[in-house]
Amino acid sequence: MKSFYLIACFLLGEWVINPVCAQLIDSKATNETKALYNHLVSLSGKKIMFGHQDDLAYGVHWKYEDGRSDIKEVINDFPAVFGWDIGGIEHGYLNNLDSVPFDRMKKYIIEAYHKGAINTISWHTDNPVTGGNSWDTTRAVKEILPGGKYHHLFVSWLDRVATFLNSLETMNGVKIPILFRPFHELNGGWFWWGRPYCSPEEYKDLWKFTIEYLRDFRHIHQLIYVYNTNSFSNELEFTERYPGKEFTDMLSLDIYQRAPLDASKEQLENSSRKFEKQLKENLKVVAQIAHQEHKLSALSETGFEAIPVRNWWTRVLYNTIKDFPISYVLVWRNHGLMEAKNKMHYFAPFKGQKSEGDFKKLYKKKRMLFSKATKKINLYQ
Ligand code: BMA
């Protein structure tokens, strides 16, 4: 049987996950979590789900209106993956760092589950040592590990995370599976858990402690753990802080296209070529390591702020990702006008946005999945 799969994997493409070796790191995972994982394994290399951060909560011109979604207003379908961030939950705040009320977030997560879609959660947690935000890069990792001065405080924060995750359940008491992506963009220098502010061992210890606390101590069995780096310049940068096979289910990458606000056509072209090259090179590494480790993979955050390129979805994004066995691609939030910076901050199209037509083309690609399609697959059974 095993050799059959090995040959099949080789024929299908060298990076497709081997279903015989793929296994959740939580042996007590709930049935729905196992079902979701198995679906992700069998869809790998065949389909890529589309995701959007905070999709149901607000869009470029609206906030908290039931049933709305910028994506839906373009394609008459919802994303297949819904991203949320629980930064602020550690203090027991009512709203997250982007002022989304947690009680609404909970409602949206349940709604997304019933739509047959997937929820993923990141955690822009404050700095436990200073009380500053995630971007306060005062060293903290060592201090929150067992034996550290702030360990107990950190554990109390994890408790609030655990309580929130466990509160995400249906009316029938089914715990909602979550792709959990803590301490993300670990190789960057902007968060306190970033590469310059802790050693690889400290990062791995933080990761392992978090997983063991949630899974083995708080008995949370509906999480799929997502390891995440920002774009990187070599393989070592991607693997240096990898906590190992036993502690991750999915390997993922965050990478954004950037250009000056007043970029000329030519500058936009150059920025697209540069982005495609970097994305391709990075995804190759992610796919190879994921394949070696028998892990799923994803493009967990991407986008081009305010989407200034009309055909960005098919020409730049889809063309570059289509041959990689990633489970999903998620674009960041549609905040709208950022007053402090006097610029628009959004990554998904909305009705009337210049890339709307091209996004409809992306929607028609056979390889792409949105929520009507995932509903039919029945990811949780
Ligand atoms: C960033 C921006 C910020 C936001 C943060 C967490 O990329 O969107 O405005 O606070 O993500 O969602």
Coordinates of C-alpha atoms and ligand atoms in Angstrom, one line a residue:
M1 CA 0.0 0.0 0.0
K2 CA 2.7 2.4 1.1
S3 CA 4.8 1.9 -2.1
F4 CA 1.7 2.3 -4.2
Y5 CA 1.2 5.8 -2.6
L6 CA 4.9 6.6 -3.0
I7 CA 4.7 5.9 -6.7
A8 CA 1.3 7.8 -7.0
C9 CA 2.8 10.8 -5.2
F10 CA 5.7 10.8 -7.6
L11 CA 3.5 10.7 -10.6
L12 CA 1.2 13.4 -9.3
G13 CA 4.0 15.9 -8.7
E14 CA 7.0 15.7 -6.5
W15 CA 5.7 18.0 -3.7
V16 CA 2.2 16.5 -3.1
I17 CA 1.7 15.3 0.5
N18 CA 1.9 11.6 1.0
P19 CA -1.5 10.6 2.6
V20 CA 0.1 7.6 4.3
C21 CA 2.5 9.6 6.2
A22 CA 0.4 12.7 6.9
Q23 CA -0.9 12.8 10.4
L24 CA -2.2 15.4 12.8
I25 CA 0.1 16.1 15.8
D26 CA -2.9 15.8 18.1
S27 CA -3.7 12.1 18.4
K28 CA -6.9 13.1 20.3
A29 CA -8.2 15.5 17.6
T30 CA -11.9 15.6 17.4
N31 CA -13.7 13.8 14.5
E32 CA -14.5 17.1 12.7
T33 CA -10.8 18.2 13.0
K34 CA -9.6 14.8 11.6
A35 CA -12.1 15.0 8.8
L36 CA -11.0 18.5 7.9
Y37 CA -7.4 17.5 8.0
N38 CA -8.0 14.5 5.8
H39 CA -9.9 16.6 3.3
L40 CA -7.0 19.1 3.2
V41 CA -4.6 16.3 2.6
S42 CA -6.6 14.9 -0.3
L43 CA -7.2 18.3 -1.8
S44 CA -3.5 19.2 -1.7
G45 CA -2.1 19.6 -5.2
K46 CA -5.6 19.7 -6.7
K47 CA -7.4 22.7 -5.3
I48 CA -6.5 26.0 -3.6
M49 CA -9.0 27.6 -1.3
F50 CA -9.4 31.4 -1.3
G51 CA -9.4 33.1 2.1
H52 CA -10.0 36.7 3.4
Q53 CA -9.2 38.2 6.8
D54 CA -12.2 39.6 8.8
D55 CA -14.4 39.0 5.7
L56 CA -17.8 38.9 7.5
A57 CA -17.0 41.7 10.0
Y58 CA -16.5 44.7 7.7
G59 CA -15.5 45.9 4.3
V60 CA -14.2 49.0 2.6
H61 CA -17.5 50.9 2.9
W62 CA -19.3 49.1 5.7
K63 CA -19.0 47.6 9.2
Y64 CA -21.0 44.9 11.1
E65 CA -23.9 44.5 8.7
D66 CA -25.2 40.9 8.8
G67 CA -24.8 38.9 5.6
R68 CA -22.3 41.3 4.0
S69 CA -18.9 40.5 2.6
D70 CA -16.9 42.4 0.0
I71 CA -16.0 39.2 -1.7
K72 CA -19.6 38.1 -1.9
E73 CA -20.6 41.4 -3.4
V74 CA -18.2 40.7 -6.3
I75 CA -18.7 36.9 -7.0
N76 CA -21.9 36.0 -5.2
D77 CA -20.0 33.5 -3.1
F78 CA -18.1 33.7 0.1
P79 CA -14.4 32.8 0.7
A80 CA -13.6 29.2 1.6
V81 CA -11.3 30.4 4.4
F82 CA -12.0 33.0 7.0
G83 CA -9.2 34.6 8.9
W84 CA -9.5 36.2 12.3
D85 CA -7.1 37.7 14.8
I86 CA -7.5 37.4 18.6
G87 CA -4.9 40.0 19.6
G88 CA -6.4 41.5 22.8
I89 CA -8.0 38.3 24.1
E90 CA -5.0 37.8 26.4
H91 CA -6.3 40.7 28.6
G92 CA -9.9 39.7 28.4
Y93 CA -10.7 42.8 26.3
L94 CA -14.1 42.9 24.6
N95 CA -12.6 43.9 21.2
N96 CA -9.6 42.7 19.3
L97 CA -6.7 45.0 18.2
D98 CA -8.6 46.1 15.1
S99 CA -11.7 46.8 17.3
V100 CA -13.7 43.7 16.2
P101 CA -15.8 42.7 19.2
F102 CA -15.0 39.1 20.3
D103 CA -18.6 38.2 20.7
R104 CA -19.2 39.1 17.0
M105 CA -16.1 37.3 15.9
K106 CA -17.4 34.2 17.7
K107 CA -20.7 34.5 15.8
Y108 CA -18.9 34.9 12.5
I109 CA -16.7 31.9 13.2
I110 CA -19.7 29.7 13.8
E111 CA -21.4 31.1 10.7
A112 CA -18.3 30.3 8.6
Y113 CA -18.3 26.8 9.9
H114 CA -22.0 26.3 9.0
K115 CA -21.2 27.7 5.5
G116 CA -18.8 24.7 5.2
A117 CA -15.8 27.0 5.2
I118 CA -12.6 27.0 7.3
N119 CA -11.6 29.4 10.1
T120 CA -8.0 30.3 10.7
I121 CA -6.8 32.4 13.7
S122 CA -3.6 34.4 14.3
W123 CA -2.7 36.1 17.6
H124 CA -1.2 39.6 17.6
T125 CA -0.6 39.3 21.3
D126 CA 0.8 42.2 23.3
N127 CA 4.3 42.1 24.8
P128 CA 3.9 40.4 28.2
V129 CA 7.0 42.1 29.6
T130 CA 6.1 45.7 28.8
G131 CA 2.3 45.6 28.1
G132 CA 3.1 47.3 24.8
N133 CA 1.7 45.8 21.6
S134 CA 3.0 43.0 19.3
W135 CA 5.3 45.6 17.6
D136 CA 7.0 46.5 20.9
T137 CA 10.1 44.5 20.3
T138 CA 11.4 44.6 23.9
R139 CA 12.9 41.1 24.5
A140 CA 10.2 38.9 26.1
V141 CA 10.4 35.3 24.9
K142 CA 13.0 34.1 27.4
E143 CA 11.0 35.8 30.2
I144 CA 7.8 34.0 29.5
L145 CA 9.2 30.5 29.2
P146 CA 9.1 28.2 32.3
G147 CA 11.4 29.7 35.0
G148 CA 11.1 33.2 33.5
K149 CA 9.8 36.2 35.5
Y150 CA 6.7 36.6 33.3
H151 CA 5.9 32.9 32.8
H152 CA 2.8 33.0 35.1
L153 CA 1.5 36.0 33.4
F154 CA 2.0 34.4 30.0
V155 CA 0.2 31.2 31.2
S156 CA -2.8 33.3 32.3
W157 CA -2.8 34.8 28.8
L158 CA -2.8 31.3 27.2
D159 CA -5.7 30.4 29.5
R160 CA -7.8 33.2 28.0
V161 CA -6.8 32.0 24.5
A162 CA -7.8 28.5 25.5
T163 CA -11.2 29.6 26.9
F164 CA -12.0 31.6 23.8
L165 CA -11.0 28.8 21.4
N166 CA -13.1 26.4 23.4
S167 CA -16.1 28.7 23.3
L168 CA -16.2 28.3 19.5
E169 CA -18.8 25.6 19.2
T170 CA -22.1 25.0 17.5
M171 CA -25.5 24.8 19.2
N172 CA -25.0 21.0 19.4
G173 CA -21.7 21.4 21.2
V174 CA -19.4 20.6 18.2
K175 CA -16.1 22.3 18.8
I176 CA -15.2 24.3 15.7
P177 CA -11.9 23.2 14.1
I178 CA -9.4 26.1 13.8
L179 CA -6.2 26.5 11.8
F180 CA -4.2 28.1 14.6
R181 CA -1.2 30.3 13.5
P182 CA 0.4 31.8 16.6
F183 CA 3.7 33.7 16.7
H184 CA 3.5 34.3 13.0
E185 CA 6.1 35.9 10.7
L186 CA 8.7 34.5 13.0
N187 CA 11.7 35.5 10.9
G188 CA 10.7 39.2 10.7
G189 CA 12.1 41.9 13.0
W190 CA 8.7 43.6 13.8
F191 CA 7.1 41.4 16.5
W192 CA 8.6 40.7 19.9
W193 CA 8.8 37.0 19.0
G194 CA 10.7 37.9 15.9
R195 CA 14.1 36.6 14.8
P196 CA 16.3 39.3 16.3
Y197 CA 14.7 39.1 19.8
C198 CA 15.0 35.4 20.7
S199 CA 17.3 32.5 19.9
P200 CA 16.0 29.6 17.7
E201 CA 15.9 27.4 20.8
E202 CA 13.8 30.0 22.7
Y203 CA 11.4 30.3 19.8
K204 CA 11.0 26.6 19.5
D205 CA 10.5 26.3 23.3
L206 CA 7.8 29.0 23.2
W207 CA 6.1 27.1 20.4
K208 CA 6.3 23.7 22.1
F209 CA 5.1 25.1 25.4
T210 CA 2.1 26.8 23.8
I211 CA 1.1 23.6 21.9
E212 CA 1.5 21.4 24.9
Y213 CA -0.3 23.8 27.2
L214 CA -3.3 24.1 24.9
R215 CA -3.4 20.4 23.7
D216 CA -2.3 18.4 26.7
F217 CA -3.1 20.6 29.7
R218 CA -6.2 22.5 28.5
H219 CA -7.4 19.5 26.4
I220 CA -8.2 21.5 23.3
H221 CA -8.4 19.0 20.4
Q222 CA -9.8 21.0 17.5
L223 CA -6.6 22.8 16.5
I224 CA -4.5 22.4 13.4
Y225 CA -1.2 24.0 14.1
V226 CA 0.3 26.4 11.4
Y227 CA 4.0 27.3 11.4
N228 CA 4.5 30.6 9.6
T229 CA 7.4 32.8 8.3
N230 CA 7.4 36.0 6.4
S231 CA 9.2 35.9 3.0
F232 CA 12.8 34.8 3.4
S233 CA 16.0 34.9 1.5
N234 CA 17.2 31.3 1.9
E235 CA 16.1 27.9 3.2
L236 CA 17.9 28.2 6.5
E237 CA 15.8 31.3 7.3
F238 CA 12.7 29.2 6.8
T239 CA 13.8 26.2 8.8
E240 CA 16.0 27.7 11.5
R241 CA 13.1 28.0 14.0
Y242 CA 11.0 25.1 12.8
P243 CA 9.9 23.2 16.0
G244 CA 9.8 19.8 14.2
K245 CA 7.4 17.3 12.8
E246 CA 5.8 16.6 16.2
F247 CA 4.7 20.2 16.6
T248 CA 3.3 21.4 13.3
D249 CA 0.6 20.4 10.9
M250 CA 1.0 23.0 8.2
L251 CA 3.9 25.1 7.0
S252 CA 3.0 28.6 5.7
L253 CA 4.3 31.8 4.2
D254 CA 3.3 35.4 4.4
I255 CA 4.4 37.7 1.5
Y256 CA 3.0 41.0 0.2
Q257 CA 3.5 42.9 -3.0
R258 CA 4.5 46.5 -2.4
A259 CA 4.8 49.6 -4.6
P260 CA 4.8 53.4 -3.9
L261 CA 1.3 54.9 -3.9
D262 CA 2.1 57.0 -6.9
A263 CA 3.8 54.2 -8.8
S264 CA 3.9 54.5 -12.6
K265 CA 2.8 51.7 -14.9
E266 CA 6.3 50.6 -15.4
Q267 CA 7.1 50.6 -11.6
L268 CA 4.0 48.5 -11.1
E269 CA 5.1 46.1 -13.7
N270 CA 8.5 45.8 -12.1
S271 CA 7.0 45.3 -8.7
S272 CA 4.8 42.5 -10.0
R273 CA 7.8 40.7 -11.6
K274 CA 9.8 41.0 -8.4
F275 CA 6.9 39.8 -6.3
E276 CA 6.3 36.8 -8.6
K277 CA 9.9 35.8 -8.4
Q278 CA 10.1 36.0 -4.7
L279 CA 6.8 34.2 -4.2
K280 CA 7.8 31.4 -6.5
E281 CA 11.2 30.9 -4.9
N282 CA 9.8 30.9 -1.4
L283 CA 6.9 28.6 -2.2
K284 CA 9.3 26.2 -3.7
V285 CA 11.1 26.0 -0.4
V286 CA 7.9 25.7 1.6
A287 CA 6.6 23.0 -0.7
Q288 CA 9.8 21.0 -0.5
I289 CA 10.1 21.1 3.2
A290 CA 6.4 20.4 3.7
H291 CA 6.8 17.4 1.4
Q292 CA 9.8 16.1 3.3
E293 CA 8.1 16.6 6.6
H294 CA 4.7 15.3 5.4
K295 CA 3.0 18.6 6.2
L296 CA 0.3 20.7 4.6
S297 CA 1.3 24.1 3.3
A298 CA -0.4 27.5 2.7
L299 CA 0.1 31.0 1.5
S300 CA -1.4 32.3 4.8
E301 CA -1.2 36.0 4.1
T302 CA -0.7 37.9 0.9
G303 CA -2.0 40.8 -1.2
F304 CA -1.2 44.1 -2.8
E305 CA -2.6 47.0 -0.8
A306 CA -5.4 48.7 -2.6
I307 CA -4.9 46.3 -5.6
P308 CA -3.6 48.9 -8.1
V309 CA -3.1 46.3 -10.9
R310 CA -6.3 45.5 -12.7
N311 CA -5.4 41.9 -13.6
W312 CA -3.5 41.1 -10.4
W313 CA -5.6 38.1 -9.4
T314 CA -5.1 36.0 -12.5
R315 CA -1.9 37.4 -14.0
V316 CA 0.2 37.8 -10.9
L317 CA -1.3 35.7 -8.1
Y318 CA -2.9 32.8 -9.8
N319 CA -0.2 32.3 -12.4
T320 CA 2.4 32.1 -9.7
I321 CA 0.7 29.9 -7.1
K322 CA -1.3 27.5 -9.4
D323 CA 1.3 24.8 -9.5
F324 CA 2.0 24.6 -5.8
P325 CA 0.2 22.2 -3.5
I326 CA -0.9 24.9 -1.0
S327 CA -4.2 24.3 0.8
Y328 CA -5.2 28.0 0.7
V329 CA -4.3 31.5 -0.1
L330 CA -5.6 34.3 2.2
V331 CA -5.6 38.0 1.6
W332 CA -5.6 40.5 4.4
R333 CA -8.3 42.7 5.8
N334 CA -10.5 45.3 4.0
H335 CA -10.1 48.1 6.5
G336 CA -10.9 51.0 4.1
L337 CA -9.5 54.4 4.7
M338 CA -6.6 54.5 7.2
E339 CA -7.0 58.1 8.5
A340 CA -3.7 58.3 10.3
K341 CA -1.8 57.4 7.2
N342 CA -4.3 58.9 4.8
K343 CA -4.3 55.9 2.6
M344 CA -6.6 53.0 1.7
H345 CA -5.9 49.7 3.4
Y346 CA -7.6 46.8 1.8
F347 CA -6.5 43.6 0.0
A348 CA -9.7 42.0 -1.4
P349 CA -11.8 43.5 -4.2
F350 CA -15.2 45.1 -3.5
K351 CA -18.0 46.2 -5.9
G352 CA -16.6 48.9 -8.1
Q353 CA -12.9 48.2 -7.3
K354 CA -10.7 48.2 -10.4
S355 CA -9.7 44.5 -10.1
E356 CA -13.3 43.3 -9.7
G357 CA -13.6 41.8 -13.3
D358 CA -10.3 39.9 -12.9
F359 CA -11.4 38.5 -9.5
K360 CA -14.4 37.1 -11.3
K361 CA -12.0 35.3 -13.6
L362 CA -10.1 34.0 -10.6
Y363 CA -13.4 32.7 -9.2
K364 CA -14.0 30.7 -12.4
K365 CA -10.6 28.9 -12.2
K366 CA -11.2 25.2 -11.7
R367 CA -8.4 25.0 -9.2
M368 CA -9.8 27.7 -6.9
L369 CA -12.4 26.8 -4.2
F370 CA -14.8 29.2 -2.5
S371 CA -17.5 28.4 0.1
K372 CA -20.2 27.0 -2.2
A373 CA -17.7 24.4 -3.4
T374 CA -16.4 23.5 0.1
K375 CA -19.9 23.2 1.4
K376 CA -20.5 20.4 -1.2
I377 CA -17.3 18.7 -0.1
N378 CA -18.5 18.5 3.5
L379 CA -15.1 19.3 5.0
Y380 CA -16.1 18.2 8.5
Q381 CA -17.4 14.8 7.7
Ligands
BMA1 C1 -1.7 44.7 9.8 C2 -2.6 45.9 9.6 C3 -2.9 46.5 10.9 C4 -3.6 45.5 11.8 C5 -2.8 44.2 11.9 C6 -3.5 43.1 12.6 O1 -1.3 44.1 8.7 O2 -3.7 45.5 8.9 O3 -3.8 47.6 10.7 O4 -3.8 46.0 13.1 O5 -2.5 43.7 10.6 O6 -4.7 42.7 12.0

